[in-house]
Amino acid sequence: SSGVKPNDITFLGVLSACGHVGLLDEGLHHFTSMTKVHGIIPRTDHLACIVSLFARKGKTKEAYGFIQSFSGEPDKVVWRCLLSGCKANRDFILGKYAAEKILDIDPDDTSAYIVLSNIYAELQMWDETAKIRKLIKEKALKKETGHSWIELQNKMYTFSACHIMSLQESYLQHVLTGLTAQLLDS
């Protein structure tokens, strides 16, 4: 209404917001208007937002159909969004396919191997589970540790789950405990 024309980044923000609150129909409307009204060609990150939206709603087959209808080549992020939804909704057959697509793109993707191994275990495909776990060992793949960070009094602190014990007696742990108590009281 202000005359400002949205661009691809604007739509990425809108689609991401729709995903965070679960507005599938609205997300699809904006995706369609992006191309038909504004003439913006969707990128794989726009596709990933829609796939994630479908998957969060338990519509993994529709998410896959949307990937198939996309004119570009889906990247690893798109397949990971589908894989995540398949895992959450126990769609193991499609999840296996998504994991394999990730591994076609990146043969050293540790998390895809781990999820694939877990899918095989859920399906009681023990030989395949053992093969994947053996492959992980042979390739010496290790899952990277996730880190969090916080800034307190102009100083940056980073930590991971394995550092929690060393945080027990630190100032940071004291602050986090206080914040948690305040959240529980409100």
mmCIF file of N, CA and C in Angstrom, residues 25-163:
data_model
loop_
_atom_site.group_PDB
_atom_site.id
_atom_site.type_symbol
_atom_site.label_atom_id
_atom_site.label_comp_id
_atom_site.label_asym_id
_atom_site.label_seq_id
_atom_site.Cartn_x
_atom_site.Cartn_y
_atom_site.Cartn_z
ATOM 1 N N ASP A 25 -1.636 -22.161 4.239
ATOM 2 C CA ASP A 25 -2.397 -21.554 3.141
ATOM 3 C C ASP A 25 -1.892 -20.152 2.823
ATOM 4 N N GLU A 26 -1.607 -19.383 3.849
ATOM 5 C CA GLU A 26 -1.088 -18.031 3.626
ATOM 6 C C GLU A 26 0.306 -18.083 2.991
ATOM 7 N N GLY A 27 1.134 -19.010 3.437
ATOM 8 C CA GLY A 27 2.457 -19.169 2.843
ATOM 9 C C GLY A 27 2.368 -19.522 1.369
ATOM 10 N N LEU A 28 1.453 -20.428 1.023
ATOM 11 C CA LEU A 28 1.257 -20.805 -0.379
ATOM 12 C C LEU A 28 0.742 -19.621 -1.200
ATOM 13 N N HIS A 29 -0.157 -18.843 -0.601
ATOM 14 C CA HIS A 29 -0.670 -17.644 -1.284
ATOM 15 C C HIS A 29 0.477 -16.684 -1.612
ATOM 16 N N HIS A 30 1.345 -16.437 -0.642
ATOM 17 C CA HIS A 30 2.463 -15.506 -0.864
ATOM 18 C C HIS A 30 3.466 -16.075 -1.864
ATOM 19 N N PHE A 31 3.689 -17.383 -1.809
ATOM 20 C CA PHE A 31 4.603 -18.006 -2.765
ATOM 21 C C PHE A 31 4.073 -17.816 -4.191
ATOM 22 N N THR A 32 2.771 -18.040 -4.353
ATOM 23 C CA THR A 32 2.149 -17.881 -5.669
ATOM 24 C C THR A 32 2.195 -16.425 -6.125
ATOM 25 N N SER A 33 1.873 -15.494 -5.216
ATOM 26 C CA SER A 33 1.882 -14.071 -5.597
ATOM 27 C C SER A 33 3.294 -13.594 -5.923
ATOM 28 N N MET A 34 4.263 -14.220 -5.311
ATOM 29 C CA MET A 34 5.656 -13.875 -5.583
ATOM 30 C C MET A 34 5.963 -14.009 -7.071
ATOM 31 N N THR A 35 5.479 -15.106 -7.653
ATOM 32 C CA THR A 35 5.761 -15.357 -9.073
ATOM 33 C C THR A 35 4.738 -14.696 -9.989
ATOM 34 N N LYS A 36 3.473 -14.890 -9.682
ATOM 35 C CA LYS A 36 2.423 -14.444 -10.602
ATOM 36 C C LYS A 36 2.169 -12.940 -10.547
ATOM 37 N N VAL A 37 2.245 -12.331 -9.378
ATOM 38 C CA VAL A 37 1.957 -10.899 -9.236
ATOM 39 C C VAL A 37 3.226 -10.056 -9.348
ATOM 40 N N HIS A 38 4.304 -10.529 -8.703
ATOM 41 C CA HIS A 38 5.518 -9.711 -8.615
ATOM 42 C C HIS A 38 6.630 -10.147 -9.560
ATOM 43 N N GLY A 39 6.439 -11.269 -10.249
ATOM 44 C CA GLY A 39 7.412 -11.714 -11.243
ATOM 45 C C GLY A 39 8.764 -12.114 -10.682
ATOM 46 N N ILE A 40 8.765 -12.547 -9.435
ATOM 47 C CA ILE A 40 10.015 -12.949 -8.786
ATOM 48 C C ILE A 40 10.173 -14.456 -8.927
ATOM 49 N N ILE A 41 11.323 -14.875 -9.417
ATOM 50 C CA ILE A 41 11.594 -16.310 -9.583
ATOM 51 C C ILE A 41 12.041 -16.882 -8.233
ATOM 52 N N PRO A 42 11.326 -17.891 -7.733
ATOM 53 C CA PRO A 42 11.683 -18.470 -6.429
ATOM 54 C C PRO A 42 13.044 -19.170 -6.475
ATOM 55 N N ARG A 43 13.777 -19.024 -5.394
ATOM 56 C CA ARG A 43 15.052 -19.722 -5.216
ATOM 57 C C ARG A 43 14.809 -20.924 -4.308
ATOM 58 N N THR A 44 15.875 -21.695 -4.130
ATOM 59 C CA THR A 44 15.730 -22.892 -3.293
ATOM 60 C C THR A 44 15.411 -22.540 -1.843
ATOM 61 N N ASP A 45 15.834 -21.382 -1.349
ATOM 62 C CA ASP A 45 15.496 -21.047 0.039
ATOM 63 C C ASP A 45 14.006 -20.742 0.184
ATOM 64 N N HIS A 46 13.354 -20.228 -0.858
ATOM 65 C CA HIS A 46 11.900 -20.060 -0.826
ATOM 66 C C HIS A 46 11.224 -21.438 -0.818
ATOM 67 N N LEU A 47 11.745 -22.323 -1.660
ATOM 68 C CA LEU A 47 11.228 -23.694 -1.714
ATOM 69 C C LEU A 47 11.364 -24.374 -0.354
ATOM 70 N N ALA A 48 12.506 -24.198 0.284
ATOM 71 C CA ALA A 48 12.739 -24.814 1.598
ATOM 72 C C ALA A 48 11.707 -24.336 2.622
ATOM 73 N N CYS A 49 11.348 -23.062 2.565
ATOM 74 C CA CYS A 49 10.331 -22.540 3.488
ATOM 75 C C CYS A 49 8.993 -23.240 3.291
ATOM 76 N N ILE A 50 8.589 -23.427 2.025
ATOM 77 C CA ILE A 50 7.306 -24.074 1.748
ATOM 78 C C ILE A 50 7.354 -25.559 2.117
ATOM 79 N N VAL A 51 8.459 -26.225 1.797
ATOM 80 C CA VAL A 51 8.609 -27.640 2.154
ATOM 81 C C VAL A 51 8.531 -27.795 3.671
ATOM 82 N N SER A 52 9.195 -26.908 4.381
ATOM 83 C CA SER A 52 9.152 -26.937 5.844
ATOM 84 C C SER A 52 7.728 -26.711 6.355
ATOM 85 N N LEU A 53 7.014 -25.789 5.732
ATOM 86 C CA LEU A 53 5.621 -25.528 6.122
ATOM 87 C C LEU A 53 4.753 -26.780 5.957
ATOM 88 N N PHE A 54 4.840 -27.412 4.793
ATOM 89 C CA PHE A 54 4.086 -28.649 4.569
ATOM 90 C C PHE A 54 4.486 -29.707 5.597
ATOM 91 N N ALA A 55 5.784 -29.881 5.782
ATOM 92 C CA ALA A 55 6.288 -30.933 6.663
ATOM 93 C C ALA A 55 5.856 -30.706 8.107
ATOM 94 N N ARG A 56 5.873 -29.468 8.557
ATOM 95 C CA ARG A 56 5.439 -29.165 9.932
ATOM 96 C C ARG A 56 3.968 -29.471 10.141
ATOM 97 N N LYS A 57 3.202 -29.417 9.064
ATOM 98 C CA LYS A 57 1.773 -29.736 9.140
ATOM 99 C C LYS A 57 1.511 -31.235 8.971
ATOM 100 N N GLY A 58 2.593 -32.027 8.836
ATOM 101 C CA GLY A 58 2.440 -33.466 8.665
ATOM 102 C C GLY A 58 2.135 -33.868 7.238
ATOM 103 N N LYS A 59 2.287 -32.958 6.304
ATOM 104 C CA LYS A 59 1.963 -33.216 4.893
ATOM 105 C C LYS A 59 3.248 -33.457 4.096
ATOM 106 N N THR A 60 3.926 -34.541 4.444
ATOM 107 C CA THR A 60 5.217 -34.820 3.817
ATOM 108 C C THR A 60 5.071 -35.177 2.336
ATOM 109 N N LYS A 61 4.017 -35.874 1.989
ATOM 110 C CA LYS A 61 3.810 -36.234 0.575
ATOM 111 C C LYS A 61 3.577 -34.975 -0.266
ATOM 112 N N GLU A 62 2.796 -34.037 0.279
ATOM 113 C CA GLU A 62 2.565 -32.776 -0.423
ATOM 114 C C GLU A 62 3.858 -31.982 -0.538
ATOM 115 N N ALA A 63 4.675 -32.031 0.507
ATOM 116 C CA ALA A 63 5.973 -31.344 0.466
ATOM 117 C C ALA A 63 6.826 -31.914 -0.658
ATOM 118 N N TYR A 64 6.835 -33.239 -0.776
ATOM 119 C CA TYR A 64 7.595 -33.884 -1.844
ATOM 120 C C TYR A 64 7.039 -33.500 -3.210
ATOM 121 N N GLY A 65 5.722 -33.474 -3.334
ATOM 122 C CA GLY A 65 5.090 -33.052 -4.585
ATOM 123 C C GLY A 65 5.477 -31.627 -4.958
ATOM 124 N N PHE A 66 5.572 -30.780 -3.961
ATOM 125 C CA PHE A 66 5.970 -29.387 -4.205
ATOM 126 C C PHE A 66 7.415 -29.332 -4.694
ATOM 127 N N ILE A 67 8.272 -30.153 -4.116
ATOM 128 C CA ILE A 67 9.670 -30.219 -4.573
ATOM 129 C C ILE A 67 9.708 -30.662 -6.037
ATOM 130 N N GLN A 68 8.917 -31.667 -6.370
ATOM 131 C CA GLN A 68 8.906 -32.180 -7.743
ATOM 132 C C GLN A 68 8.412 -31.137 -8.741
ATOM 133 N N SER A 69 7.521 -30.262 -8.302
ATOM 134 C CA SER A 69 6.976 -29.254 -9.209
ATOM 135 C C SER A 69 7.904 -28.050 -9.371
ATOM 136 N N PHE A 70 8.924 -27.953 -8.557
ATOM 137 C CA PHE A 70 9.861 -26.829 -8.605
ATOM 138 C C PHE A 70 10.735 -26.942 -9.848
ATOM 139 N N SER A 71 10.896 -25.829 -10.546
ATOM 140 C CA SER A 71 11.646 -25.865 -11.809
ATOM 141 C C SER A 71 13.155 -25.981 -11.606
ATOM 142 N N GLY A 72 13.652 -25.526 -10.476
ATOM 143 C CA GLY A 72 15.089 -25.595 -10.207
ATOM 144 C C GLY A 72 15.497 -26.920 -9.583
ATOM 145 N N GLU A 73 16.772 -27.026 -9.278
ATOM 146 C CA GLU A 73 17.317 -28.226 -8.644
ATOM 147 C C GLU A 73 17.315 -28.029 -7.130
ATOM 148 N N PRO A 74 16.562 -28.844 -6.364
ATOM 149 C CA PRO A 74 16.532 -28.695 -4.905
ATOM 150 C C PRO A 74 17.922 -28.913 -4.303
ATOM 151 N N ASP A 75 18.258 -28.115 -3.316
ATOM 152 C CA ASP A 75 19.556 -28.260 -2.661
ATOM 153 C C ASP A 75 19.415 -29.069 -1.372
ATOM 154 N N LYS A 76 20.524 -29.185 -0.683
ATOM 155 C CA LYS A 76 20.588 -29.983 0.542
ATOM 156 C C LYS A 76 19.632 -29.459 1.617
ATOM 157 N N VAL A 77 19.463 -28.157 1.693
ATOM 158 C CA VAL A 77 18.583 -27.566 2.704
ATOM 159 C C VAL A 77 17.131 -27.986 2.463
ATOM 160 N N VAL A 78 16.710 -27.986 1.203
ATOM 161 C CA VAL A 78 15.348 -28.402 0.864
ATOM 162 C C VAL A 78 15.126 -29.849 1.302
ATOM 163 N N TRP A 79 16.064 -30.725 0.954
ATOM 164 C CA TRP A 79 15.920 -32.140 1.320
ATOM 165 C C TRP A 79 15.973 -32.321 2.831
ATOM 166 N N ARG A 80 16.768 -31.494 3.525
ATOM 167 C CA ARG A 80 16.846 -31.594 4.983
ATOM 168 C C ARG A 80 15.518 -31.173 5.623
ATOM 169 N N CYS A 81 14.854 -30.168 5.057
ATOM 170 C CA CYS A 81 13.528 -29.775 5.557
ATOM 171 C C CYS A 81 12.541 -30.924 5.413
ATOM 172 N N LEU A 82 12.585 -31.596 4.259
ATOM 173 C CA LEU A 82 11.705 -32.751 4.060
ATOM 174 C C LEU A 82 12.072 -33.876 5.024
ATOM 175 N N LEU A 83 13.352 -34.147 5.158
ATOM 176 C CA LEU A 83 13.810 -35.209 6.063
ATOM 177 C C LEU A 83 13.363 -34.945 7.490
ATOM 178 N N SER A 84 13.493 -33.716 7.923
ATOM 179 C CA SER A 84 13.080 -33.354 9.282
ATOM 180 C C SER A 84 11.589 -33.611 9.486
ATOM 181 N N GLY A 85 10.784 -33.217 8.502
ATOM 182 C CA GLY A 85 9.345 -33.455 8.590
ATOM 183 C C GLY A 85 9.006 -34.937 8.561
ATOM 184 N N CYS A 86 9.722 -35.682 7.734
ATOM 185 C CA CYS A 86 9.487 -37.131 7.656
ATOM 186 C C CYS A 86 9.836 -37.806 8.974
ATOM 187 N N LYS A 87 10.919 -37.370 9.577
ATOM 188 C CA LYS A 87 11.330 -37.944 10.861
ATOM 189 C C LYS A 87 10.275 -37.645 11.929
ATOM 190 N N ALA A 88 9.827 -36.387 11.979
ATOM 191 C CA ALA A 88 8.846 -35.978 12.988
ATOM 192 C C ALA A 88 7.500 -36.676 12.791
ATOM 193 N N ASN A 89 7.159 -36.955 11.542
ATOM 194 C CA ASN A 89 5.851 -37.551 11.237
ATOM 195 C C ASN A 89 5.924 -39.042 10.924
ATOM 196 N N ARG A 90 7.095 -39.634 11.169
ATOM 197 C CA ARG A 90 7.327 -41.067 11.013
ATOM 198 C C ARG A 90 7.024 -41.571 9.589
ATOM 199 N N ASP A 91 7.323 -40.728 8.607
ATOM 200 C CA ASP A 91 7.204 -41.130 7.203
ATOM 201 C C ASP A 91 8.586 -41.619 6.776
ATOM 202 N N PHE A 92 8.918 -42.836 7.193
ATOM 203 C CA PHE A 92 10.286 -43.333 7.055
ATOM 204 C C PHE A 92 10.692 -43.634 5.617
ATOM 205 N N ILE A 93 9.755 -44.043 4.801
ATOM 206 C CA ILE A 93 10.101 -44.372 3.417
ATOM 207 C C ILE A 93 10.515 -43.101 2.668
ATOM 208 N N LEU A 94 9.700 -42.057 2.764
ATOM 209 C CA LEU A 94 10.058 -40.793 2.122
ATOM 210 C C LEU A 94 11.277 -40.172 2.807
ATOM 211 N N GLY A 95 11.394 -40.353 4.111
ATOM 212 C CA GLY A 95 12.561 -39.857 4.839
ATOM 213 C C GLY A 95 13.847 -40.504 4.357
ATOM 214 N N LYS A 96 13.783 -41.802 4.094
ATOM 215 C CA LYS A 96 14.942 -42.527 3.551
ATOM 216 C C LYS A 96 15.344 -41.920 2.209
ATOM 217 N N TYR A 97 14.359 -41.638 1.382
ATOM 218 C CA TYR A 97 14.628 -41.033 0.070
ATOM 219 C C TYR A 97 15.277 -39.652 0.236
ATOM 220 N N ALA A 98 14.745 -38.838 1.152
ATOM 221 C CA ALA A 98 15.294 -37.494 1.381
ATOM 222 C C ALA A 98 16.739 -37.577 1.873
ATOM 223 N N ALA A 99 17.007 -38.503 2.788
ATOM 224 C CA ALA A 99 18.379 -38.673 3.293
ATOM 225 C C ALA A 99 19.317 -39.087 2.162
ATOM 226 N N GLU A 100 18.851 -39.980 1.305
ATOM 227 C CA GLU A 100 19.680 -40.404 0.174
ATOM 228 C C GLU A 100 19.951 -39.251 -0.787
ATOM 229 N N LYS A 101 18.970 -38.360 -0.977
ATOM 230 C CA LYS A 101 19.172 -37.188 -1.843
ATOM 231 C C LYS A 101 20.218 -36.250 -1.233
ATOM 232 N N ILE A 102 20.187 -36.094 0.087
ATOM 233 C CA ILE A 102 21.191 -35.274 0.767
ATOM 234 C C ILE A 102 22.572 -35.873 0.535
ATOM 235 N N LEU A 103 22.672 -37.192 0.675
ATOM 236 C CA LEU A 103 23.963 -37.866 0.521
ATOM 237 C C LEU A 103 24.436 -37.875 -0.931
ATOM 238 N N ASP A 104 23.513 -37.791 -1.881
ATOM 239 C CA ASP A 104 23.914 -37.629 -3.289
ATOM 240 C C ASP A 104 24.610 -36.282 -3.481
ATOM 241 N N ILE A 105 24.098 -35.263 -2.783
ATOM 242 C CA ILE A 105 24.661 -33.910 -2.891
ATOM 243 C C ILE A 105 25.944 -33.792 -2.084
ATOM 244 N N ASP A 106 25.926 -34.342 -0.860
ATOM 245 C CA ASP A 106 27.073 -34.247 0.046
ATOM 246 C C ASP A 106 27.326 -35.612 0.694
ATOM 247 N N PRO A 107 28.203 -36.417 0.089
ATOM 248 C CA PRO A 107 28.450 -37.779 0.588
ATOM 249 C C PRO A 107 29.059 -37.841 1.993
ATOM 250 N N ASP A 108 29.493 -36.719 2.535
ATOM 251 C CA ASP A 108 30.074 -36.714 3.881
ATOM 252 C C ASP A 108 29.180 -36.016 4.905
ATOM 253 N N ASP A 109 27.897 -35.925 4.634
ATOM 254 C CA ASP A 109 26.960 -35.276 5.551
ATOM 255 C C ASP A 109 26.650 -36.227 6.712
ATOM 256 N N THR A 110 27.320 -36.021 7.809
ATOM 257 C CA THR A 110 27.210 -36.915 8.966
ATOM 258 C C THR A 110 25.784 -37.039 9.480
ATOM 259 N N SER A 111 25.087 -35.918 9.615
ATOM 260 C CA SER A 111 23.741 -35.984 10.198
ATOM 261 C C SER A 111 22.784 -36.765 9.300
ATOM 262 N N ALA A 112 22.952 -36.688 7.989
ATOM 263 C CA ALA A 112 22.094 -37.476 7.092
ATOM 264 C C ALA A 112 22.329 -38.974 7.299
ATOM 265 N N TYR A 113 23.599 -39.354 7.473
ATOM 266 C CA TYR A 113 23.896 -40.772 7.751
ATOM 267 C C TYR A 113 23.262 -41.216 9.069
ATOM 268 N N ILE A 114 23.353 -40.370 10.072
ATOM 269 C CA ILE A 114 22.805 -40.734 11.383
ATOM 270 C C ILE A 114 21.293 -40.886 11.310
ATOM 271 N N VAL A 115 20.618 -39.928 10.663
ATOM 272 C CA VAL A 115 19.161 -40.024 10.537
ATOM 273 C C VAL A 115 18.780 -41.239 9.697
ATOM 274 N N LEU A 116 19.517 -41.493 8.617
ATOM 275 C CA LEU A 116 19.247 -42.660 7.784
ATOM 276 C C LEU A 116 19.409 -43.951 8.583
ATOM 277 N N SER A 117 20.453 -44.016 9.392
ATOM 278 C CA SER A 117 20.663 -45.180 10.250
ATOM 279 C C SER A 117 19.488 -45.364 11.214
ATOM 280 N N ASN A 118 19.025 -44.257 11.786
ATOM 281 C CA ASN A 118 17.888 -44.321 12.711
ATOM 282 C C ASN A 118 16.601 -44.738 11.994
ATOM 283 N N ILE A 119 16.441 -44.292 10.757
ATOM 284 C CA ILE A 119 15.266 -44.696 9.971
ATOM 285 C C ILE A 119 15.311 -46.199 9.718
ATOM 286 N N TYR A 120 16.477 -46.695 9.302
ATOM 287 C CA TYR A 120 16.614 -48.136 9.083
ATOM 288 C C TYR A 120 16.309 -48.909 10.371
ATOM 289 N N ALA A 121 16.759 -48.396 11.488
ATOM 290 C CA ALA A 121 16.487 -49.066 12.767
ATOM 291 C C ALA A 121 14.988 -49.064 13.066
ATOM 292 N N GLU A 122 14.309 -47.939 12.818
ATOM 293 C CA GLU A 122 12.859 -47.868 13.034
ATOM 294 C C GLU A 122 12.124 -48.877 12.154
ATOM 295 N N LEU A 123 12.640 -49.090 10.944
ATOM 296 C CA LEU A 123 12.030 -50.041 10.015
ATOM 297 C C LEU A 123 12.506 -51.475 10.263
ATOM 298 N N GLN A 124 13.343 -51.642 11.290
ATOM 299 C CA GLN A 124 13.936 -52.935 11.654
ATOM 300 C C GLN A 124 14.721 -53.546 10.499
ATOM 301 N N MET A 125 15.392 -52.682 9.762
ATOM 302 C CA MET A 125 16.264 -53.113 8.665
ATOM 303 C C MET A 125 17.690 -53.140 9.219
ATOM 304 N N TRP A 126 17.972 -54.172 9.999
ATOM 305 C CA TRP A 126 19.190 -54.222 10.801
ATOM 306 C C TRP A 126 20.460 -54.320 9.948
ATOM 307 N N ASP A 127 20.410 -55.007 8.840
ATOM 308 C CA ASP A 127 21.593 -55.091 7.976
ATOM 309 C C ASP A 127 21.966 -53.716 7.429
ATOM 310 N N GLU A 128 20.945 -52.971 6.980
ATOM 311 C CA GLU A 128 21.189 -51.629 6.456
ATOM 312 C C GLU A 128 21.677 -50.693 7.555
ATOM 313 N N THR A 129 21.105 -50.834 8.749
ATOM 314 C CA THR A 129 21.543 -50.028 9.888
ATOM 315 C C THR A 129 23.024 -50.273 10.152
ATOM 316 N N ALA A 130 23.414 -51.529 10.182
ATOM 317 C CA ALA A 130 24.819 -51.879 10.434
ATOM 318 C C ALA A 130 25.732 -51.350 9.333
ATOM 319 N N LYS A 131 25.275 -51.418 8.073
ATOM 320 C CA LYS A 131 26.089 -50.916 6.954
ATOM 321 C C LYS A 131 26.338 -49.415 7.082
ATOM 322 N N ILE A 132 25.300 -48.682 7.428
ATOM 323 C CA ILE A 132 25.446 -47.229 7.567
ATOM 324 C C ILE A 132 26.384 -46.898 8.717
ATOM 325 N N ARG A 133 26.203 -47.565 9.847
ATOM 326 C CA ARG A 133 27.074 -47.287 11.004
ATOM 327 C C ARG A 133 28.519 -47.662 10.709
ATOM 328 N N LYS A 134 28.728 -48.731 9.945
ATOM 329 C CA LYS A 134 30.077 -49.118 9.544
ATOM 330 C C LYS A 134 30.675 -48.062 8.618
ATOM 331 N N LEU A 135 29.855 -47.563 7.703
ATOM 332 C CA LEU A 135 30.304 -46.521 6.774
ATOM 333 C C LEU A 135 30.689 -45.241 7.520
ATOM 334 N N ILE A 136 29.911 -44.887 8.534
ATOM 335 C CA ILE A 136 30.226 -43.710 9.349
ATOM 336 C C ILE A 136 31.602 -43.879 9.992
ATOM 337 N N LYS A 137 31.863 -45.083 10.531
ATOM 338 C CA LYS A 137 33.169 -45.351 11.153
ATOM 339 C C LYS A 137 34.280 -45.340 10.127
ATOM 340 N N GLU A 138 34.057 -45.986 8.973
ATOM 341 C CA GLU A 138 35.093 -46.047 7.944
ATOM 342 C C GLU A 138 35.464 -44.653 7.431
ATOM 343 N N LYS A 139 34.467 -43.788 7.294
ATOM 344 C CA LYS A 139 34.719 -42.433 6.809
ATOM 345 C C LYS A 139 35.194 -41.513 7.941
ATOM 346 N N ALA A 140 35.219 -42.053 9.156
ATOM 347 C CA ALA A 140 35.612 -41.286 10.346
ATOM 348 C C ALA A 140 34.795 -39.999 10.467
ATOM 349 N N LEU A 141 33.489 -40.127 10.218
ATOM 350 C CA LEU A 141 32.604 -38.968 10.299
ATOM 351 C C LEU A 141 32.207 -38.730 11.743
ATOM 352 N N LYS A 142 32.187 -37.490 12.135
ATOM 353 C CA LYS A 142 31.757 -37.119 13.478
ATOM 354 C C LYS A 142 30.784 -35.964 13.358
ATOM 355 N N LYS A 143 29.753 -36.016 14.164
ATOM 356 C CA LYS A 143 28.776 -34.933 14.172
ATOM 357 C C LYS A 143 29.382 -33.726 14.875
ATOM 358 N N GLU A 144 29.278 -32.571 14.237
ATOM 359 C CA GLU A 144 29.834 -31.357 14.833
ATOM 360 C C GLU A 144 28.989 -30.938 16.026
ATOM 361 N N THR A 145 29.659 -30.492 17.064
ATOM 362 C CA THR A 145 28.978 -30.029 18.256
ATOM 363 C C THR A 145 28.353 -28.671 17.986
ATOM 364 N N GLY A 146 27.097 -28.525 18.375
ATOM 365 C CA GLY A 146 26.430 -27.227 18.254
ATOM 366 C C GLY A 146 26.848 -26.331 19.409
ATOM 367 N N HIS A 147 26.979 -25.062 19.139
ATOM 368 C CA HIS A 147 27.370 -24.094 20.158
ATOM 369 C C HIS A 147 26.320 -23.004 20.294
ATOM 370 N N SER A 148 26.188 -22.500 21.482
ATOM 371 C CA SER A 148 25.340 -21.346 21.759
ATOM 372 C C SER A 148 26.246 -20.220 22.229
ATOM 373 N N TRP A 149 25.728 -19.013 22.159
ATOM 374 C CA TRP A 149 26.523 -17.896 22.644
ATOM 375 C C TRP A 149 25.606 -16.891 23.314
ATOM 376 N N ILE A 150 26.209 -16.139 24.220
ATOM 377 C CA ILE A 150 25.486 -15.100 24.942
ATOM 378 C C ILE A 150 26.468 -13.975 25.234
ATOM 379 N N GLU A 151 25.971 -12.754 25.216
ATOM 380 C CA GLU A 151 26.804 -11.593 25.547
ATOM 381 C C GLU A 151 26.337 -11.053 26.893
ATOM 382 N N LEU A 152 27.274 -10.955 27.819
ATOM 383 C CA LEU A 152 27.008 -10.395 29.143
ATOM 384 C C LEU A 152 28.064 -9.355 29.450
ATOM 385 N N GLN A 153 27.629 -8.181 29.819
ATOM 386 C CA GLN A 153 28.533 -7.096 30.189
ATOM 387 C C GLN A 153 29.649 -6.914 29.150
ATOM 388 N N ASN A 154 29.246 -6.806 27.898
ATOM 389 C CA ASN A 154 30.155 -6.574 26.771
ATOM 390 C C ASN A 154 31.200 -7.666 26.574
ATOM 391 N N LYS A 155 30.945 -8.849 27.091
ATOM 392 C CA LYS A 155 31.849 -9.975 26.879
ATOM 393 C C LYS A 155 31.048 -11.132 26.279
ATOM 394 N N MET A 156 31.612 -11.768 25.254
ATOM 395 C CA MET A 156 30.940 -12.858 24.564
ATOM 396 C C MET A 156 31.356 -14.193 25.188
ATOM 397 N N TYR A 157 30.355 -15.031 25.481
ATOM 398 C CA TYR A 157 30.589 -16.365 26.006
ATOM 399 C C TYR A 157 30.001 -17.370 25.013
ATOM 400 N N THR A 158 30.768 -18.387 24.662
ATOM 401 C CA THR A 158 30.238 -19.472 23.838
ATOM 402 C C THR A 158 30.320 -20.755 24.656
ATOM 403 N N PHE A 159 29.369 -21.644 24.406
ATOM 404 C CA PHE A 159 29.368 -22.909 25.140
ATOM 405 C C PHE A 159 28.588 -23.950 24.366
ATOM 406 N N SER A 160 28.779 -25.188 24.729
ATOM 407 C CA SER A 160 28.058 -26.307 24.130
ATOM 408 C C SER A 160 27.626 -27.232 25.259
ATOM 409 N N ALA A 161 26.886 -28.262 24.906
ATOM 410 C CA ALA A 161 26.404 -29.206 25.916
ATOM 411 C C ALA A 161 27.563 -29.825 26.687
ATOM 412 N N CYS A 162 28.686 -30.072 26.020
ATOM 413 C CA CYS A 162 29.816 -30.706 26.704
ATOM 414 C C CYS A 162 30.525 -29.731 27.654
ATOM 415 N N HIS A 163 30.223 -28.445 27.549
ATOM 416 C CA HIS A 163 30.846 -27.471 28.442
ATOM 417 C C HIS A 163 29.980 -27.138 29.652
#
